[in-house]
Tab-separated table of C-alpha atoms in Angstrom:
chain	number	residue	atom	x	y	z
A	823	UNK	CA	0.000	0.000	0.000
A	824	UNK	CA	1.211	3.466	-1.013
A	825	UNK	CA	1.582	5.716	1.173
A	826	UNK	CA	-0.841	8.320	-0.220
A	827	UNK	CA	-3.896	5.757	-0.065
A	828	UNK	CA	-3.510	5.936	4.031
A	829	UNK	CA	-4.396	9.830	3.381
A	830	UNK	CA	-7.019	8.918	0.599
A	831	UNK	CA	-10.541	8.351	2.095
A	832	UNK	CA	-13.144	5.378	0.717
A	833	UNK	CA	-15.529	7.490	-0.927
A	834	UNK	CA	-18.663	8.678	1.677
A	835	UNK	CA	-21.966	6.363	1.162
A	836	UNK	CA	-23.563	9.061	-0.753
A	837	UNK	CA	-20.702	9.326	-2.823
A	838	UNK	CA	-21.341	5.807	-3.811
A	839	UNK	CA	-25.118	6.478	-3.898
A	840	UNK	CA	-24.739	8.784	-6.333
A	841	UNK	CA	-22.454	7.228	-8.583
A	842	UNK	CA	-24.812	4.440	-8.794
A	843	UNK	CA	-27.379	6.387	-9.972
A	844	UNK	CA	-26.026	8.674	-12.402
A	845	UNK	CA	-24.941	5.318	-13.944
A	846	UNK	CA	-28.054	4.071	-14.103
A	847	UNK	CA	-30.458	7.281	-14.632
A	848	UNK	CA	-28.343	7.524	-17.697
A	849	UNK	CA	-28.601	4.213	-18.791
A	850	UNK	CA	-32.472	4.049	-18.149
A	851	UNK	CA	-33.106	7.092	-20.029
A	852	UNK	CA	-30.945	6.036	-23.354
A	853	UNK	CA	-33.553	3.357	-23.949
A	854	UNK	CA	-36.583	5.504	-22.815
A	855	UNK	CA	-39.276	5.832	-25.580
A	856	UNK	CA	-37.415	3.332	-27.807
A	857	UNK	CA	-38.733	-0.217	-28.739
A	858	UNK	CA	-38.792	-2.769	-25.728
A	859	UNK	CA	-36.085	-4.785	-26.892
A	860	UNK	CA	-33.445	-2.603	-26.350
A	861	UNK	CA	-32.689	-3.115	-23.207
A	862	UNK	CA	-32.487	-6.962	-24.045
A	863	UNK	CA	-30.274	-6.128	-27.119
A	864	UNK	CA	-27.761	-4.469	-25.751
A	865	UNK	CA	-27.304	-7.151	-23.165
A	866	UNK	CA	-27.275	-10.102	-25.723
A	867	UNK	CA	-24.917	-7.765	-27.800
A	868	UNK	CA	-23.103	-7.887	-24.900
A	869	UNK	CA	-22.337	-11.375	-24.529
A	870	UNK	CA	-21.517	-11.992	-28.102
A	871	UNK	CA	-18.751	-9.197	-27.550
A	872	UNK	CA	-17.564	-10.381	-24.734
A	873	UNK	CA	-16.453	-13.905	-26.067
A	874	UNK	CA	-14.290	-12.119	-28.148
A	875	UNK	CA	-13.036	-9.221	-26.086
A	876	UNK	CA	-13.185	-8.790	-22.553
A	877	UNK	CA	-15.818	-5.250	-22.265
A	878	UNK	CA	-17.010	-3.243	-18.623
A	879	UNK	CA	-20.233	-4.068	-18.821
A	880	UNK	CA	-21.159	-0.120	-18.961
A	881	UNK	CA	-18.404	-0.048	-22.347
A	882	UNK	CA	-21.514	-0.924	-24.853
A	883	UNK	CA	-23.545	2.113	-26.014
A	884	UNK	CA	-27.145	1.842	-27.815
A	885	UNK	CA	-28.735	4.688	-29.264
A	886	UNK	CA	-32.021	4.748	-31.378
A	887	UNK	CA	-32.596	7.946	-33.555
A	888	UNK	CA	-35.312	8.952	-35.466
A	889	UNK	CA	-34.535	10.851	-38.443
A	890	UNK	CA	-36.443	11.896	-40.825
A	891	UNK	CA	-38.675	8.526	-41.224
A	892	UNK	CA	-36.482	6.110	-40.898
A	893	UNK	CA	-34.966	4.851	-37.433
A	894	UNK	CA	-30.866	4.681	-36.784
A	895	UNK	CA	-29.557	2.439	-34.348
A	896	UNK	CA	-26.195	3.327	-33.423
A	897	UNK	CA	-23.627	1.277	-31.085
A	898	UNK	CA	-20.639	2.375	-29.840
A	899	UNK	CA	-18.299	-0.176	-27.876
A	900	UNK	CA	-15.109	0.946	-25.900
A	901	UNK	CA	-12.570	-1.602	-25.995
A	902	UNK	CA	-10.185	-2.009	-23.185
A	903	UNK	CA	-6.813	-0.395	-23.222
A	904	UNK	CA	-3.630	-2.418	-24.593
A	905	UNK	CA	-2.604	-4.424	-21.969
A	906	UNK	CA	-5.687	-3.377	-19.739
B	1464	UNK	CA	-57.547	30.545	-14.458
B	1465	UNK	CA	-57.209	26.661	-14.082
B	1466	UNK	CA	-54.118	25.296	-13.016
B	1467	UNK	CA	-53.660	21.553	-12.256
B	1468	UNK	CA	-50.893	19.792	-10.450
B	1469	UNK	CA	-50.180	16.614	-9.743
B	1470	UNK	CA	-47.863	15.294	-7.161
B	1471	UNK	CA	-46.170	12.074	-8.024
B	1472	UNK	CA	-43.259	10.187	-7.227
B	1473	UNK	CA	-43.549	6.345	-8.450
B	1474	UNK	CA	-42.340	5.156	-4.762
B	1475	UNK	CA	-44.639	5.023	-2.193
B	1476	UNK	CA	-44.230	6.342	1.536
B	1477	UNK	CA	-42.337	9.213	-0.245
B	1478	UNK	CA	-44.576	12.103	1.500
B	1479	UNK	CA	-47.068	12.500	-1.963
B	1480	UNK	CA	-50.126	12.582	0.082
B	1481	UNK	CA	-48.766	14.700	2.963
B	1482	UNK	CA	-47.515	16.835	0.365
B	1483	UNK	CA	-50.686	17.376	-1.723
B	1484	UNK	CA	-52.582	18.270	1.596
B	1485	UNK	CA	-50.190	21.118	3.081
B	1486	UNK	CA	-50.042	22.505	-0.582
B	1487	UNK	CA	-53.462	22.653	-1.093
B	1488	UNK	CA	-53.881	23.840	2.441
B	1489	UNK	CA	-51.062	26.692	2.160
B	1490	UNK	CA	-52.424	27.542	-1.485
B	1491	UNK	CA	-55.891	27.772	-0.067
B	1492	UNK	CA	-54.742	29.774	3.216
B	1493	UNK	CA	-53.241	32.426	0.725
B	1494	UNK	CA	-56.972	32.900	-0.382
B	1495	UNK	CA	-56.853	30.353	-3.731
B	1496	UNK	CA	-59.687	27.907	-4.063
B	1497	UNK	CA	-58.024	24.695	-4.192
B	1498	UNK	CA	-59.565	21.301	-4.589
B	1499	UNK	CA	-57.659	18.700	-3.612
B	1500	UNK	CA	-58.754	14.821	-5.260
B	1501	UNK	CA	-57.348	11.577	-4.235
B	1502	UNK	CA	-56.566	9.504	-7.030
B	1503	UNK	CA	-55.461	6.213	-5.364
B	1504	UNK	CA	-59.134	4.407	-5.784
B	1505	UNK	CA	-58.815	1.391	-3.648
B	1506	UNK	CA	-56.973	2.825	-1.027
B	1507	UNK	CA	-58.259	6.248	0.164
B	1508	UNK	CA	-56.287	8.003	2.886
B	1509	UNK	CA	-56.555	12.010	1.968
B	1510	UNK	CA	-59.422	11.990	4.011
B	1511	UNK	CA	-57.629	10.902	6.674
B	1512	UNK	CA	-54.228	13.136	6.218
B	1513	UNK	CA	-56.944	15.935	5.819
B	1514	UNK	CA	-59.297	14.880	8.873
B	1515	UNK	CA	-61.993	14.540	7.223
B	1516	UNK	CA	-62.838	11.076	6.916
B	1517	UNK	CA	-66.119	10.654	9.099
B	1518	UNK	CA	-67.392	13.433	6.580
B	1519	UNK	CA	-67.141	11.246	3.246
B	1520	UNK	CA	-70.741	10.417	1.735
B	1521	UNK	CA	-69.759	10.079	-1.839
B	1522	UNK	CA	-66.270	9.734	-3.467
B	1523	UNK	CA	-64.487	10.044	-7.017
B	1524	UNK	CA	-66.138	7.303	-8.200
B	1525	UNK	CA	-69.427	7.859	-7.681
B	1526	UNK	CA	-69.364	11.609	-9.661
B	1527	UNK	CA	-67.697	9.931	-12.675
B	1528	UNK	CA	-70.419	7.243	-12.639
B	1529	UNK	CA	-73.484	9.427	-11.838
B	1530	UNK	CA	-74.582	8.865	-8.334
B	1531	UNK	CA	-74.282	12.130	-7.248
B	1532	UNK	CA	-73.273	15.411	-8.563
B	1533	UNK	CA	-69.878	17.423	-8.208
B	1534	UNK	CA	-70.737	19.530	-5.242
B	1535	UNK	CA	-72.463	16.668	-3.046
B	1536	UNK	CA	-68.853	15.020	-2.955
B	1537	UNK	CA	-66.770	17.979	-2.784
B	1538	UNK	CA	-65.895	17.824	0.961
B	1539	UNK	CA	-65.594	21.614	2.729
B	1540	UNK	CA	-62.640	22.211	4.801
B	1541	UNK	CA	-63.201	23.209	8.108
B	1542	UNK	CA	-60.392	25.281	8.458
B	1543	UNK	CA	-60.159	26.970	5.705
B	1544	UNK	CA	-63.531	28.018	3.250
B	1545	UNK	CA	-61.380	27.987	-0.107
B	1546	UNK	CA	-60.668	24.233	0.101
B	1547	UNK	CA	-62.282	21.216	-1.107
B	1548	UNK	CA	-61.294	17.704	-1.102
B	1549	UNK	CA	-62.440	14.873	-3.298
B	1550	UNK	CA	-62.516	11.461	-1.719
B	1551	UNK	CA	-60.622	8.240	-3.069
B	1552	UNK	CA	-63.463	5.310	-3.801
B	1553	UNK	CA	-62.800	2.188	-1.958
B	1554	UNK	CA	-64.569	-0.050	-4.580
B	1555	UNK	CA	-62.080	-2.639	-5.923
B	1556	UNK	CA	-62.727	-2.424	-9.381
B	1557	UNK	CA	-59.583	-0.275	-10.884
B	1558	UNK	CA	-61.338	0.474	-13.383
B	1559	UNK	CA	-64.221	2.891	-12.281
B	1560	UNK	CA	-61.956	5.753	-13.129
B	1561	UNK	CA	-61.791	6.757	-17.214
B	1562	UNK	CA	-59.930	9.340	-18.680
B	1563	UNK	CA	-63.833	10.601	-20.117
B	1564	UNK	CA	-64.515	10.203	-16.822
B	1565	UNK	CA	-61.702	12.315	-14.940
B	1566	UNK	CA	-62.011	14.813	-17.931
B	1567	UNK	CA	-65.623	16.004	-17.018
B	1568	UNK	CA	-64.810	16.094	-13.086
B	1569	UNK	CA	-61.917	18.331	-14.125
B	1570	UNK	CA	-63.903	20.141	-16.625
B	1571	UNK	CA	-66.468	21.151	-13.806
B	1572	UNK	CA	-64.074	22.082	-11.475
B	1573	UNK	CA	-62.294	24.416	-13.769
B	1574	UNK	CA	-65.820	25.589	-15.010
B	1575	UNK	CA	-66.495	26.646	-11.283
B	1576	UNK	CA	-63.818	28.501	-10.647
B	1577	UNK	CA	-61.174	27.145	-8.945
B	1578	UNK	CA	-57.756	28.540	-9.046
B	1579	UNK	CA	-55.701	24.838	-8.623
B	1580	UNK	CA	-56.641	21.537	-8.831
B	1581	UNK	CA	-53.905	19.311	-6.896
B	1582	UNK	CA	-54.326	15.767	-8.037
B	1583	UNK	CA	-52.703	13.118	-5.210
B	1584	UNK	CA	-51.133	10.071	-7.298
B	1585	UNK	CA	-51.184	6.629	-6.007
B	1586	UNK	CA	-47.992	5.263	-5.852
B	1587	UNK	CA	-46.647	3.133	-8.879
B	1588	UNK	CA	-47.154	3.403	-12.775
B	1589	UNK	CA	-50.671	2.070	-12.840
B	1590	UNK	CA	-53.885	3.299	-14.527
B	1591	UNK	CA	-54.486	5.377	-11.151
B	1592	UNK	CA	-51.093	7.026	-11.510
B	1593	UNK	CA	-51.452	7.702	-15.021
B	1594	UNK	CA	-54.791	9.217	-15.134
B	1595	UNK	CA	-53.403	11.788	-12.267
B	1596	UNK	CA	-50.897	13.064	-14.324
B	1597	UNK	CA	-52.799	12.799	-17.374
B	1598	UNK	CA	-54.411	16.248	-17.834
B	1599	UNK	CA	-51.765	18.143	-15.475
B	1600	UNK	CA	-50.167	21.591	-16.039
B	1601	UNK	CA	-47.400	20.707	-14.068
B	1602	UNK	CA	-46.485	17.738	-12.062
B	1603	UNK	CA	-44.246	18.134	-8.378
B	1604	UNK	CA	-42.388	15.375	-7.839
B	1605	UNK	CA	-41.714	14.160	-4.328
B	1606	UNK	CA	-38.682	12.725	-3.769
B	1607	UNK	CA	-36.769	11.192	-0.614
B	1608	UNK	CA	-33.067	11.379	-0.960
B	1609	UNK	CA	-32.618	7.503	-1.525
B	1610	UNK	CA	-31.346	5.515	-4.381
B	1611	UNK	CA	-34.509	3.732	-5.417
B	1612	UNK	CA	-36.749	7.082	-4.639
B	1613	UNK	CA	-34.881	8.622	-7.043
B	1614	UNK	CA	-34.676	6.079	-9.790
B	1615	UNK	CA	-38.517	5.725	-9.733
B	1616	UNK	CA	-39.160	9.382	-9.682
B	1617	UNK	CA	-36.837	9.408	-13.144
B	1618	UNK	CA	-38.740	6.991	-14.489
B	1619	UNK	CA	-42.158	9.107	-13.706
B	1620	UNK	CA	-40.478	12.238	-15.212
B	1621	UNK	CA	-40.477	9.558	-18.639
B	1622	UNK	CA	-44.086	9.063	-18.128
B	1623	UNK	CA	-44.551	12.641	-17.832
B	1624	UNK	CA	-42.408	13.680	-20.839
B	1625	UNK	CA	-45.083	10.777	-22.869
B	1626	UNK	CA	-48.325	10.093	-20.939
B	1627	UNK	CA	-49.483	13.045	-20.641
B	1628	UNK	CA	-52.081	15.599	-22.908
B	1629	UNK	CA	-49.551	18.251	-22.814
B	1630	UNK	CA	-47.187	16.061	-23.911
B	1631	UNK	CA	-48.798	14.774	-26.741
B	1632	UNK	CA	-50.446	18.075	-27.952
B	1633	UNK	CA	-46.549	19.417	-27.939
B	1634	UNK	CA	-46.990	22.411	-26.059
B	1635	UNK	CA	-43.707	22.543	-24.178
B	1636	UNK	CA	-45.134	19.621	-21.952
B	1637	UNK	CA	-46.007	19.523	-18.695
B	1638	UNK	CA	-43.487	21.755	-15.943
B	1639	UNK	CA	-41.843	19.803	-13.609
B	1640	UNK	CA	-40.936	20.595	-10.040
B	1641	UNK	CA	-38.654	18.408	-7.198
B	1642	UNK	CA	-39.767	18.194	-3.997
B	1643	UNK	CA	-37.754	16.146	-1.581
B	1644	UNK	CA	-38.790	15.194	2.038
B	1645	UNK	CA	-37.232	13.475	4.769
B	1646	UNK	CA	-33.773	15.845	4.077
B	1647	UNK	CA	-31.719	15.347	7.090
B	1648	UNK	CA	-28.937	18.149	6.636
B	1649	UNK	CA	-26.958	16.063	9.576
B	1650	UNK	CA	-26.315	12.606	7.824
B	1651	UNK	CA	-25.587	14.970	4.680
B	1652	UNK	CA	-23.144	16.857	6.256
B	1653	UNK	CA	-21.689	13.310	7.756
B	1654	UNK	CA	-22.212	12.276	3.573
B	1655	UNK	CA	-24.574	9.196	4.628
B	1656	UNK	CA	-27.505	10.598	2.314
B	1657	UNK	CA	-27.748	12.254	-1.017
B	1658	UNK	CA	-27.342	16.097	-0.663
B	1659	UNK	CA	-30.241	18.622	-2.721
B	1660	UNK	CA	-27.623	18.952	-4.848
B	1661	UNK	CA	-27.087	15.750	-5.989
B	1662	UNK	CA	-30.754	14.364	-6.751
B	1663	UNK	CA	-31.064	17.843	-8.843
B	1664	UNK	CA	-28.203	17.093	-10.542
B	1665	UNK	CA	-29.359	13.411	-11.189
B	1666	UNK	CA	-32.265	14.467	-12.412
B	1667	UNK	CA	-31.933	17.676	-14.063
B	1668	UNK	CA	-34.884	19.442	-11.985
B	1669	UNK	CA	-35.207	22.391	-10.335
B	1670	UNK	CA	-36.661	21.779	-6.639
B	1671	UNK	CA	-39.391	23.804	-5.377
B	1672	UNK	CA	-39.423	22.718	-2.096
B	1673	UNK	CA	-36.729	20.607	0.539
B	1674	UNK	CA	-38.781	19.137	3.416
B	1675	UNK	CA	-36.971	18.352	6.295
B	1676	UNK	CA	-37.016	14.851	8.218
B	1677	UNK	CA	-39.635	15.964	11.338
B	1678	UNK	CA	-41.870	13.885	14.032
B	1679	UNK	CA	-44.077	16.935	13.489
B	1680	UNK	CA	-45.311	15.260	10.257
B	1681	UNK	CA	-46.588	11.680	11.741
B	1682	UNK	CA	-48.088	14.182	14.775
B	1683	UNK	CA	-49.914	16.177	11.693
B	1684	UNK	CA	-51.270	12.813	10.397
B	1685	UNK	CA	-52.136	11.202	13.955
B	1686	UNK	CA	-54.282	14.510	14.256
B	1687	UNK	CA	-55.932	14.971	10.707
B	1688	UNK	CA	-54.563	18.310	10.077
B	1689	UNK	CA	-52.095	19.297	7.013
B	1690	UNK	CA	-48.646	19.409	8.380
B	1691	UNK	CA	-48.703	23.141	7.169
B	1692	UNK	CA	-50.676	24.471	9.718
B	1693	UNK	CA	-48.672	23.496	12.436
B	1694	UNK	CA	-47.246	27.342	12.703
B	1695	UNK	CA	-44.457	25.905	15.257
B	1696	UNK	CA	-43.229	23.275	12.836
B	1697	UNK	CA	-40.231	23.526	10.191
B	1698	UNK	CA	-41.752	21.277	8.209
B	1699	UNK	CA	-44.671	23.476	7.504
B	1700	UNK	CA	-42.003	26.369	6.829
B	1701	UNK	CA	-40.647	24.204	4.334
B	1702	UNK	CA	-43.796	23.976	3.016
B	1703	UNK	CA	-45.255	27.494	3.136
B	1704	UNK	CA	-42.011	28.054	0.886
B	1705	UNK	CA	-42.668	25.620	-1.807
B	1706	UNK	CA	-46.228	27.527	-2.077
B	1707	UNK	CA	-44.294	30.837	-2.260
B	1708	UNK	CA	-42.212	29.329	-4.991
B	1709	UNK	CA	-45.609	27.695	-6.272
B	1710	UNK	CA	-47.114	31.133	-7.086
B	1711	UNK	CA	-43.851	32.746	-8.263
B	1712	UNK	CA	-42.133	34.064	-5.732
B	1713	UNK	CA	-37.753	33.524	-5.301
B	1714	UNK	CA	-37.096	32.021	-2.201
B	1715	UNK	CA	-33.415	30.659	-1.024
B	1716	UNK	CA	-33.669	27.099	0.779
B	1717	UNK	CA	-34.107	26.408	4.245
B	1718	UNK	CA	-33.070	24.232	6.297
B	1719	UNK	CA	-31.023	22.132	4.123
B	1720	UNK	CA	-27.706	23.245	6.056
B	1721	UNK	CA	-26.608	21.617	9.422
B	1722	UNK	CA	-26.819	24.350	11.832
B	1723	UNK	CA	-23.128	25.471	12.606
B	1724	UNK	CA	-22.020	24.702	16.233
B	1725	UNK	CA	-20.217	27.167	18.065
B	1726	UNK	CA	-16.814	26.891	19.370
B	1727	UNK	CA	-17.679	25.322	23.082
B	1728	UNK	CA	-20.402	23.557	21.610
B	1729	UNK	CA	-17.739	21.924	19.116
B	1730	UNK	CA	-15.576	21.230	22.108
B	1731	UNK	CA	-17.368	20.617	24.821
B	1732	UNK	CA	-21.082	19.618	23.474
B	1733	UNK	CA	-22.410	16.238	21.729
């Protein structure tokens, strides 16, 4: 142990509270309004992904766009660093 | 005018009912007419918040279905001559209520003159729930400062931003307002519970009211009277301000800071 992390304090419980729900406000509102199976998408897009790579679960990005009559569905994935 | 507000939150036990009687209470002691309807059919318990339960002849229900007209159910305060309150029915059949149905008790009430309608959600995302917020002008939503309160409450600002007739007409929707209850500056300060400024920051609301955690509020419901009127209580402070802000006026937050101890009471005190 360094020995900064005796002077770094765990982070409070509404630290952590927060956290957690900015996380998942976020995520609950990117699939708001779109079809049902989004949710259930991403996570199956997930898998596949992850036989191949190992992804943070929160590395996959859905979006669903309406533009002008006709519907985009965009993904982004962040891959892990080199060596990460 | 006509204005109609529904106070929501998707979590129950949140403070939605307490809430919708001291704001119809404070709007109505600042010389509004207020009518105050309980939306949770099933379950009524404004009656009870709002002492008035031995009073109840007909309900909700029964005007939407014929039995009686508008002004036999509309229940007269006895404190205070501008309000009204509507009843909850306690028939089990979900159903009774209809957005026709809602829509002409609404209609009448705006056609009689009163200046807000405050429309008490049942907890969940439900028929009940929905038709609360369904004609609303702008929606309060309570909040306690707790992880699943305020995942729920984001998930009611959805059904605002989509169930709703303002929403679907398109005019700049209905206005939204946070309201959280059960703030307890001390475990903030000591970072055990979500600060004001996190839950607005979560979810992107400005907050009309911060309600602090007081016994006052259970005494208030023991006794059938809005916590509001309890002059000695900072709970009805907190509560006389989120009316102020209601109708306009720029108030700074109470009682969201942990009051500052003195020197000897730092050193010596508990």
């Amino acid at each position: 142990m360094g020995l900064l992390a005796l002077f770094r304090r765990p982070p409070s419980s509404a630290q952590v509270a927060k956290e957690r729900l900015r996380i998942i406000v976020a995520q609950e509102r990117s699939t708001r309004g779109g079809p049902d199976f989004l949710p259930l998408l991403r996570r199956e897009l997930l898998e596949v992904i992850r036989r191949y790579v190992n992804v943070d679960p929160d590395a996959i990005q859905i979006n669903l766009e309406r533009e002008e009559g006709r519907d985009v569905l965009e993904l982004s994935v962040a891959l892990p660093e080199k060596g990460g | 005018m006509t204005e109609i507000i529904v106070v929501t939150s998707g979590k129950g036990g949140v403070g939605k009912t307490t809430t919708a009687a001291s704001l119809a209470a404070g709007l109505a002691r600042r010389g509004k007419r207020v009518a105050v309807i309980d939306f949770d059919i099933g379950l009524r318990n404004l009656d009870l918040i709002m002492g008035c339960e031995r009073r109840v002849v007909y309900d909700f229900v029964n005007v939407i279905q014929g039995d009686c007209t508008l002004r036999q159910a509309l229940i007269k305060d006895k404190r205070l001559d501008n309000l009204f309150v509507l009843a909850a029915s306690q028939t089990r059949d979900k159903e009774a209520l209809s957005v026709e149905g809602v829509r002409r008790v609404l209609d009448e009430l705006t056609a009689d003159g009163f200046d807000y309608i405050i429309c008490d959600s049942p907890a969940g995302i439900e028929k009940g729930a929905y038709l609360a917020m369904y004609f609303a002008d702008r929606a309060i939503v309570v909040v306690n400062p707790e992880v699943s309160s305020v995942r729920d409450s984001d998930r009611i600002l959805g059904l605002l931003a989509s169930k709703t007739l303002r929403a679907e007409q398109g005019n700049g929707g209905v206005q939204e307002h946070l309201l959280l209850t059960r703030y307890s500056p001390r475990r903030v300060a000591a970072g055990e519970m979500l600060s004001v400024a996190d839950v607005r920051e979560i979810l992107g609301l400005e907050v009309l009211g911060v309600v602090p955690e007081s016994a006052d509020v259970l005494s208030a419901s023991n006794a059938g009277s809005p916590v509001i009127l309890n002059a000695e209580s900072i709970a009805s402070h907190a509560y006389e301000d989120a009316v102020g802000r209601l109708l306009g006026e720029e108030l700074p937050l109470r009682f969201v800071d942990e009051p500052k101890k003195g020197f000897f009471a730092r050193m010596f005190g508990s």
